[in-house]
Structures are given as C-alpha cells and as structure tokens.
Amino acid sequence: RIGVGRSTTSARQRVGRSMTGALLCLALCAAGYTSSASVASRVAARAPPRRGAVAMSDTQAAANAKAAAAMSNTQAAAPAVVVPALEESLPGQVISAMFPAGKRVVNGVFTEDVDPSSVPDEVERERRRSLAATAKQNIDAAERERRQLIGQAGAICTVLYAGGLLAVGAGPAARATVFFPLALSVGFLESASSGL
C-alpha cells in the first residue's frame, strides 16, 4: 500500500511537470517567440530522468537535437512581436500624465519643477544614465538622502507609537496598526538603500 501511494504521487508529479512544460511551449509559441520544436527540445533537455528510464547516449542526443533543428527550420518563421514604444502604451501614458516633463519626484511622493539651469549637458546626462543602468538605480543621491531621513524619522515615530500603544494597554487589533507606519518606514529606508 505504501508503494502504491508513492508511485501514484510520482506519477502525478510527472504529469504535472509534463503539463507545465506543454503549457509553457504553447504560450511561447503562441506569443511568437520561438517554434514549438525548439521549445520542446529545450524543455526535454531540462526534464529530470524518470525512474527506471534508460539514459540516452550522446549519439541519440545529437540525433534528437539535429532532428529538432531540422523540424524548426522547415516550419514557417514566427511573426515578429511588435512592442509599442512606452509613450504609446497605456502604462506609458499614465506615467507621462503623473510625471510630466520638467518635473522631478521629491520625498518619494511629491513633485517639483526642475530648474533649467541645473540640467546638465547631453554628455553628462548620458554618463549619468550609464552609471544608473550599471548600478540599477533610478534615484539620485540627494533624493536617496531625503528618503533615508524620512525612513529614519518614520521608524522613530513607529517605535514611539508602538510604545504608546503598549503603555496604554491597547488590544491586539490596535497594536496591529503598527504595521502600516512600520511598512512605510521600511519602504523609504529600502528605497534609499537600493536607489529604486
């Protein structure tokens, strides 16, 4: 009886893995990213061997890869996926409406006008863009310092708030409200440290 349960569970897992692989193949092919043969060969290459299955020789693997390549070459090329520019998409329009040109974010929430004299020349802007891309950051040092200060002040206020709730003997529901200022404070501190 124990052996039956184990084999049933492993059979369910195998079916689940094969269905997941098939759905992944179908989604990628429908999106036009690749042909079904190339996706199937990649999924099959990563699939764990089944218990009791005979290992495939290098010659068999090479023959299978060659057949998959020939099959993908005979199929019609997948249509190119056209991605609209960010400005043309709905999220791009929302972002442009929320953050118009000539404004910058201050204190993580508010915006202010950018002084035209503070805008660097194109060479300096390109240098800053490449540094930001390398560091994976989109917030300058001044804004990061402001967010660090806001996060620290929020953490102090959260500790005082939690202490006050404990001092007055507040119930569990009232004490649970500490989560919101704590989350906000941690969010600002994390944003300051990561630069995002």
PDB file of C-alpha atoms in Angstrom:
ATOM      1  CA  ARG A   1       0.000   0.000   0.000  1.00  0.00           C
ATOM      2  CA  ILE A   2       2.825   2.401   0.754  1.00  0.00           C
ATOM      3  CA  GLY A   3       4.456   1.624  -2.591  1.00  0.00           C
ATOM      4  CA  VAL A   4       1.184   2.330  -4.430  1.00  0.00           C
ATOM      5  CA  GLY A   5       0.898   5.722  -2.801  1.00  0.00           C
ATOM      6  CA  ARG A   6       4.446   6.610  -3.715  1.00  0.00           C
ATOM      7  CA  SER A   7       4.099   5.605  -7.352  1.00  0.00           C
ATOM      8  CA  THR A   8       0.786   7.477  -7.622  1.00  0.00           C
ATOM      9  CA  THR A   9       2.385  10.596  -6.209  1.00  0.00           C
ATOM     10  CA  SER A  10       5.355  10.407  -8.560  1.00  0.00           C
ATOM     11  CA  ALA A  11       3.020   9.773 -11.498  1.00  0.00           C
ATOM     12  CA  ARG A  12       1.047  12.864 -10.540  1.00  0.00           C
ATOM     13  CA  GLN A  13       4.249  14.862 -10.317  1.00  0.00           C
ATOM     14  CA  ARG A  14       5.373  13.624 -13.750  1.00  0.00           C
ATOM     15  CA  VAL A  15       2.008  14.511 -15.280  1.00  0.00           C
ATOM     16  CA  GLY A  16       2.146  17.937 -13.631  1.00  0.00           C
ATOM     17  CA  ARG A  17       5.654  18.583 -14.951  1.00  0.00           C
ATOM     18  CA  SER A  18       4.782  17.476 -18.459  1.00  0.00           C
ATOM     19  CA  MET A  19       1.610  19.584 -18.458  1.00  0.00           C
ATOM     20  CA  THR A  20       3.563  22.590 -17.209  1.00  0.00           C
ATOM     21  CA  GLY A  21       6.138  22.079 -19.950  1.00  0.00           C
ATOM     22  CA  ALA A  22       3.416  21.715 -22.576  1.00  0.00           C
ATOM     23  CA  LEU A  23       1.658  24.877 -21.408  1.00  0.00           C
ATOM     24  CA  LEU A  24       4.971  26.758 -21.443  1.00  0.00           C
ATOM     25  CA  CYS A  25       5.650  25.559 -25.002  1.00  0.00           C
ATOM     26  CA  LEU A  26       2.169  26.563 -26.091  1.00  0.00           C
ATOM     27  CA  ALA A  27       2.387  30.016 -24.518  1.00  0.00           C
ATOM     28  CA  LEU A  28       5.810  30.786 -26.007  1.00  0.00           C
ATOM     29  CA  CYS A  29       4.817  29.554 -29.459  1.00  0.00           C
ATOM     30  CA  ALA A  30       1.513  31.439 -29.380  1.00  0.00           C
ATOM     31  CA  ALA A  31       3.367  34.610 -28.441  1.00  0.00           C
ATOM     32  CA  GLY A  32       5.598  34.063 -31.473  1.00  0.00           C
ATOM     33  CA  TYR A  33       8.836  33.886 -29.531  1.00  0.00           C
ATOM     34  CA  THR A  34      10.035  30.564 -30.915  1.00  0.00           C
ATOM     35  CA  SER A  35       8.955  27.441 -32.747  1.00  0.00           C
ATOM     36  CA  SER A  36       7.392  24.511 -30.933  1.00  0.00           C
ATOM     37  CA  ALA A  37      10.268  22.188 -31.869  1.00  0.00           C
ATOM     38  CA  SER A  38      12.952  24.360 -30.320  1.00  0.00           C
ATOM     39  CA  VAL A  39      10.947  24.921 -27.143  1.00  0.00           C
ATOM     40  CA  ALA A  40      10.133  21.215 -26.876  1.00  0.00           C
ATOM     41  CA  SER A  41      13.787  20.259 -27.270  1.00  0.00           C
ATOM     42  CA  ARG A  42      14.819  22.745 -24.561  1.00  0.00           C
ATOM     43  CA  VAL A  43      12.126  21.527 -22.166  1.00  0.00           C
ATOM     44  CA  ALA A  44      13.026  17.890 -22.826  1.00  0.00           C
ATOM     45  CA  ALA A  45      16.706  18.620 -22.225  1.00  0.00           C
ATOM     46  CA  ARG A  46      15.926  20.083 -18.793  1.00  0.00           C
ATOM     47  CA  ALA A  47      13.400  17.423 -17.727  1.00  0.00           C
ATOM     48  CA  PRO A  48      14.685  15.124 -14.977  1.00  0.00           C
ATOM     49  CA  PRO A  49      15.067  11.487 -15.991  1.00  0.00           C
ATOM     50  CA  ARG A  50      12.253   9.184 -14.948  1.00  0.00           C
ATOM     51  CA  ARG A  51      12.938   6.420 -12.510  1.00  0.00           C
ATOM     52  CA  GLY A  52      13.911   3.261 -14.343  1.00  0.00           C
ATOM     53  CA  ALA A  53      14.439   5.092 -17.647  1.00  0.00           C
ATOM     54  CA  VAL A  54      17.482   4.197 -19.704  1.00  0.00           C
ATOM     55  CA  ALA A  55      19.934   7.073 -20.086  1.00  0.00           C
ATOM     56  CA  MET A  56      20.211   8.499 -23.598  1.00  0.00           C
ATOM     57  CA  SER A  57      23.580   8.147 -25.296  1.00  0.00           C
ATOM     58  CA  ASP A  58      25.417  11.137 -26.731  1.00  0.00           C
ATOM     59  CA  THR A  59      24.718   9.827 -30.235  1.00  0.00           C
ATOM     60  CA  GLN A  60      20.979   9.660 -29.560  1.00  0.00           C
ATOM     61  CA  ALA A  61      21.003  13.137 -28.011  1.00  0.00           C
ATOM     62  CA  ALA A  62      22.843  14.564 -31.019  1.00  0.00           C
ATOM     63  CA  ALA A  63      20.398  12.871 -33.407  1.00  0.00           C
ATOM     64  CA  ASN A  64      17.425  14.261 -31.473  1.00  0.00           C
ATOM     65  CA  ALA A  65      18.914  17.768 -31.466  1.00  0.00           C
ATOM     66  CA  LYS A  66      19.586  17.530 -35.220  1.00  0.00           C
ATOM     67  CA  ALA A  67      16.007  16.378 -35.877  1.00  0.00           C
ATOM     68  CA  ALA A  68      14.591  19.209 -33.746  1.00  0.00           C
ATOM     69  CA  ALA A  69      16.730  21.755 -35.599  1.00  0.00           C
ATOM     70  CA  ALA A  70      15.635  20.382 -38.979  1.00  0.00           C
ATOM     71  CA  MET A  71      11.997  20.478 -37.869  1.00  0.00           C
ATOM     72  CA  SER A  72      12.267  24.085 -36.679  1.00  0.00           C
ATOM     73  CA  ASN A  73      13.965  25.107 -39.965  1.00  0.00           C
ATOM     74  CA  THR A  74      11.128  23.655 -42.039  1.00  0.00           C
ATOM     75  CA  GLN A  75       8.459  25.474 -40.084  1.00  0.00           C
ATOM     76  CA  ALA A  76       7.465  28.968 -41.123  1.00  0.00           C
ATOM     77  CA  ALA A  77       9.292  31.702 -39.280  1.00  0.00           C
ATOM     78  CA  ALA A  78       7.358  33.069 -36.330  1.00  0.00           C
ATOM     79  CA  PRO A  79       5.978  36.569 -36.873  1.00  0.00           C
ATOM     80  CA  ALA A  80       7.966  39.304 -35.212  1.00  0.00           C
ATOM     81  CA  VAL A  81       6.464  40.598 -31.994  1.00  0.00           C
ATOM     82  CA  VAL A  82       5.796  44.307 -32.300  1.00  0.00           C
ATOM     83  CA  VAL A  83       6.233  46.096 -28.997  1.00  0.00           C
ATOM     84  CA  PRO A  84       4.885  49.645 -28.939  1.00  0.00           C
ATOM     85  CA  ALA A  85       7.047  52.395 -27.535  1.00  0.00           C
ATOM     86  CA  LEU A  86       6.452  53.117 -23.854  1.00  0.00           C
ATOM     87  CA  GLU A  87       4.962  56.512 -24.648  1.00  0.00           C
ATOM     88  CA  GLU A  88       2.338  54.894 -26.903  1.00  0.00           C
ATOM     89  CA  SER A  89       1.229  52.245 -24.397  1.00  0.00           C
ATOM     90  CA  LEU A  90      -1.370  52.779 -21.669  1.00  0.00           C
ATOM     91  CA  PRO A  91       1.172  52.488 -18.821  1.00  0.00           C
ATOM     92  CA  GLY A  92       3.387  54.994 -20.629  1.00  0.00           C
ATOM     93  CA  GLN A  93       0.509  57.445 -20.951  1.00  0.00           C
ATOM     94  CA  VAL A  94      -0.322  57.084 -17.254  1.00  0.00           C
ATOM     95  CA  ILE A  95       3.326  57.633 -16.277  1.00  0.00           C
ATOM     96  CA  SER A  96       3.576  60.680 -18.567  1.00  0.00           C
ATOM     97  CA  ALA A  97       0.414  62.142 -17.019  1.00  0.00           C
ATOM     98  CA  MET A  98       1.623  61.532 -13.452  1.00  0.00           C
ATOM     99  CA  PHE A  99       5.206  62.677 -14.057  1.00  0.00           C
ATOM    100  CA  PRO A 100       5.251  65.305 -16.812  1.00  0.00           C
ATOM    101  CA  ALA A 101       8.498  66.513 -18.363  1.00  0.00           C
ATOM    102  CA  GLY A 102      10.216  69.258 -16.412  1.00  0.00           C
ATOM    103  CA  LYS A 103       9.224  67.780 -13.016  1.00  0.00           C
ATOM    104  CA  ARG A 104      11.072  65.574 -10.561  1.00  0.00           C
ATOM    105  CA  VAL A 105       9.974  63.467  -7.607  1.00  0.00           C
ATOM    106  CA  VAL A 106      10.791  64.859  -4.170  1.00  0.00           C
ATOM    107  CA  ASN A 107      10.465  62.954  -0.877  1.00  0.00           C
ATOM    108  CA  GLY A 108       9.191  59.908  -2.719  1.00  0.00           C
ATOM    109  CA  VAL A 109       5.705  61.311  -3.291  1.00  0.00           C
ATOM    110  CA  PHE A 110       5.642  64.963  -4.305  1.00  0.00           C
ATOM    111  CA  THR A 111       6.864  66.637  -7.486  1.00  0.00           C
ATOM    112  CA  GLU A 112       8.551  69.963  -8.091  1.00  0.00           C
ATOM    113  CA  ASP A 113       9.676  71.912 -11.143  1.00  0.00           C
ATOM    114  CA  VAL A 114      13.203  71.305 -12.368  1.00  0.00           C
ATOM    115  CA  ASP A 115      15.379  74.395 -12.563  1.00  0.00           C
ATOM    116  CA  PRO A 116      16.536  74.563 -16.214  1.00  0.00           C
ATOM    117  CA  SER A 117      19.965  75.826 -15.127  1.00  0.00           C
ATOM    118  CA  SER A 118      20.511  72.646 -13.079  1.00  0.00           C
ATOM    119  CA  VAL A 119      20.027  70.339 -16.090  1.00  0.00           C
ATOM    120  CA  PRO A 120      23.445  69.059 -17.235  1.00  0.00           C
ATOM    121  CA  ASP A 121      24.543  68.892 -20.856  1.00  0.00           C
ATOM    122  CA  GLU A 122      23.803  65.816 -23.010  1.00  0.00           C
ATOM    123  CA  VAL A 123      27.217  64.207 -22.420  1.00  0.00           C
ATOM    124  CA  GLU A 124      26.846  64.399 -18.632  1.00  0.00           C
ATOM    125  CA  ARG A 125      23.253  63.102 -18.825  1.00  0.00           C
ATOM    126  CA  GLU A 126      24.389  60.118 -20.887  1.00  0.00           C
ATOM    127  CA  ARG A 127      27.187  59.426 -18.379  1.00  0.00           C
ATOM    128  CA  ARG A 128      24.673  59.523 -15.523  1.00  0.00           C
ATOM    129  CA  ARG A 129      22.290  57.225 -17.412  1.00  0.00           C
ATOM    130  CA  SER A 130      25.024  54.651 -17.979  1.00  0.00           C
ATOM    131  CA  LEU A 131      26.083  54.813 -14.307  1.00  0.00           C
ATOM    132  CA  ALA A 132      22.446  54.395 -13.210  1.00  0.00           C
ATOM    133  CA  ALA A 133      21.992  51.453 -15.570  1.00  0.00           C
ATOM    134  CA  THR A 134      25.159  49.797 -14.297  1.00  0.00           C
ATOM    135  CA  ALA A 135      24.170  50.311 -10.645  1.00  0.00           C
ATOM    136  CA  LYS A 136      20.479  49.553 -11.413  1.00  0.00           C
ATOM    137  CA  GLN A 137      19.343  52.741  -9.690  1.00  0.00           C
ATOM    138  CA  ASN A 138      16.980  55.470 -10.805  1.00  0.00           C
ATOM    139  CA  ILE A 139      17.140  57.860  -7.842  1.00  0.00           C
ATOM    140  CA  ASP A 140      19.880  60.442  -7.433  1.00  0.00           C
ATOM    141  CA  ALA A 141      21.929  60.838  -4.257  1.00  0.00           C
ATOM    142  CA  ALA A 142      20.000  63.858  -2.947  1.00  0.00           C
ATOM    143  CA  GLU A 143      16.645  62.052  -3.191  1.00  0.00           C
ATOM    144  CA  ARG A 144      18.144  58.953  -1.583  1.00  0.00           C
ATOM    145  CA  GLU A 145      19.320  61.069   1.376  1.00  0.00           C
ATOM    146  CA  ARG A 146      15.840  62.603   1.716  1.00  0.00           C
ATOM    147  CA  ARG A 147      14.229  59.153   1.682  1.00  0.00           C
ATOM    148  CA  GLN A 148      16.751  57.886   4.244  1.00  0.00           C
ATOM    149  CA  LEU A 149      15.848  60.797   6.550  1.00  0.00           C
ATOM    150  CA  ILE A 150      12.104  60.214   6.085  1.00  0.00           C
ATOM    151  CA  GLY A 151      12.520  56.486   6.754  1.00  0.00           C
ATOM    152  CA  GLN A 152      14.524  57.091   9.933  1.00  0.00           C
ATOM    153  CA  ALA A 153      12.026  59.661  11.214  1.00  0.00           C
ATOM    154  CA  GLY A 154       9.185  57.255  10.405  1.00  0.00           C
ATOM    155  CA  ALA A 155      10.934  54.416  12.243  1.00  0.00           C
ATOM    156  CA  ILE A 156      11.369  56.596  15.346  1.00  0.00           C
ATOM    157  CA  CYS A 157       7.703  57.634  15.209  1.00  0.00           C
ATOM    158  CA  THR A 158       6.679  53.987  14.765  1.00  0.00           C
ATOM    159  CA  VAL A 159       8.655  52.931  17.833  1.00  0.00           C
ATOM    160  CA  LEU A 160       7.082  55.760  19.877  1.00  0.00           C
ATOM    161  CA  TYR A 161       3.617  54.828  18.581  1.00  0.00           C
ATOM    162  CA  ALA A 162       4.129  51.142  19.458  1.00  0.00           C
ATOM    163  CA  GLY A 163       5.433  52.092  22.920  1.00  0.00           C
ATOM    164  CA  GLY A 164       2.401  54.311  23.490  1.00  0.00           C
ATOM    165  CA  LEU A 165       0.033  51.510  22.494  1.00  0.00           C
ATOM    166  CA  LEU A 166       1.752  49.128  24.897  1.00  0.00           C
ATOM    167  CA  ALA A 167       1.768  51.734  27.692  1.00  0.00           C
ATOM    168  CA  VAL A 168      -1.990  52.255  27.491  1.00  0.00           C
ATOM    169  CA  GLY A 169      -2.670  48.523  27.216  1.00  0.00           C
ATOM    170  CA  ALA A 170      -4.193  48.631  23.759  1.00  0.00           C
ATOM    171  CA  GLY A 171      -5.763  45.456  22.421  1.00  0.00           C
ATOM    172  CA  PRO A 172      -4.356  43.260  19.670  1.00  0.00           C
ATOM    173  CA  ALA A 173      -6.321  44.982  16.887  1.00  0.00           C
ATOM    174  CA  ALA A 174      -4.987  48.400  17.878  1.00  0.00           C
ATOM    175  CA  ARG A 175      -1.437  47.052  18.201  1.00  0.00           C
ATOM    176  CA  ALA A 176      -1.711  45.564  14.713  1.00  0.00           C
ATOM    177  CA  THR A 177      -1.978  49.086  13.303  1.00  0.00           C
ATOM    178  CA  VAL A 178       1.768  49.447  13.947  1.00  0.00           C
ATOM    179  CA  PHE A 179       2.242  47.513  10.698  1.00  0.00           C
ATOM    180  CA  PHE A 180       1.277  50.458   8.471  1.00  0.00           C
ATOM    181  CA  PRO A 181       3.761  53.096   9.691  1.00  0.00           C
ATOM    182  CA  LEU A 182       6.394  50.360  10.037  1.00  0.00           C
ATOM    183  CA  ALA A 183       5.883  49.250   6.426  1.00  0.00           C
ATOM    184  CA  LEU A 184       6.046  52.842   5.207  1.00  0.00           C
ATOM    185  CA  SER A 185       9.263  53.482   7.127  1.00  0.00           C
ATOM    186  CA  VAL A 186      10.897  50.286   5.906  1.00  0.00           C
ATOM    187  CA  GLY A 187       9.805  51.134   2.360  1.00  0.00           C
ATOM    188  CA  PHE A 188      11.517  54.520   2.480  1.00  0.00           C
ATOM    189  CA  LEU A 189      14.665  53.025   4.041  1.00  0.00           C
ATOM    190  CA  GLU A 190      14.789  50.266   1.417  1.00  0.00           C
ATOM    191  CA  SER A 191      14.244  52.758  -1.385  1.00  0.00           C
ATOM    192  CA  ALA A 192      17.100  54.864  -0.058  1.00  0.00           C
ATOM    193  CA  SER A 193      19.476  51.925   0.205  1.00  0.00           C
ATOM    194  CA  SER A 194      18.615  50.330  -3.157  1.00  0.00           C
ATOM    195  CA  GLY A 195      18.203  53.538  -5.150  1.00  0.00           C
ATOM    196  CA  LEU A 196      14.887  52.433  -6.609  1.00  0.00           C
TER     197      LEU A 196
END
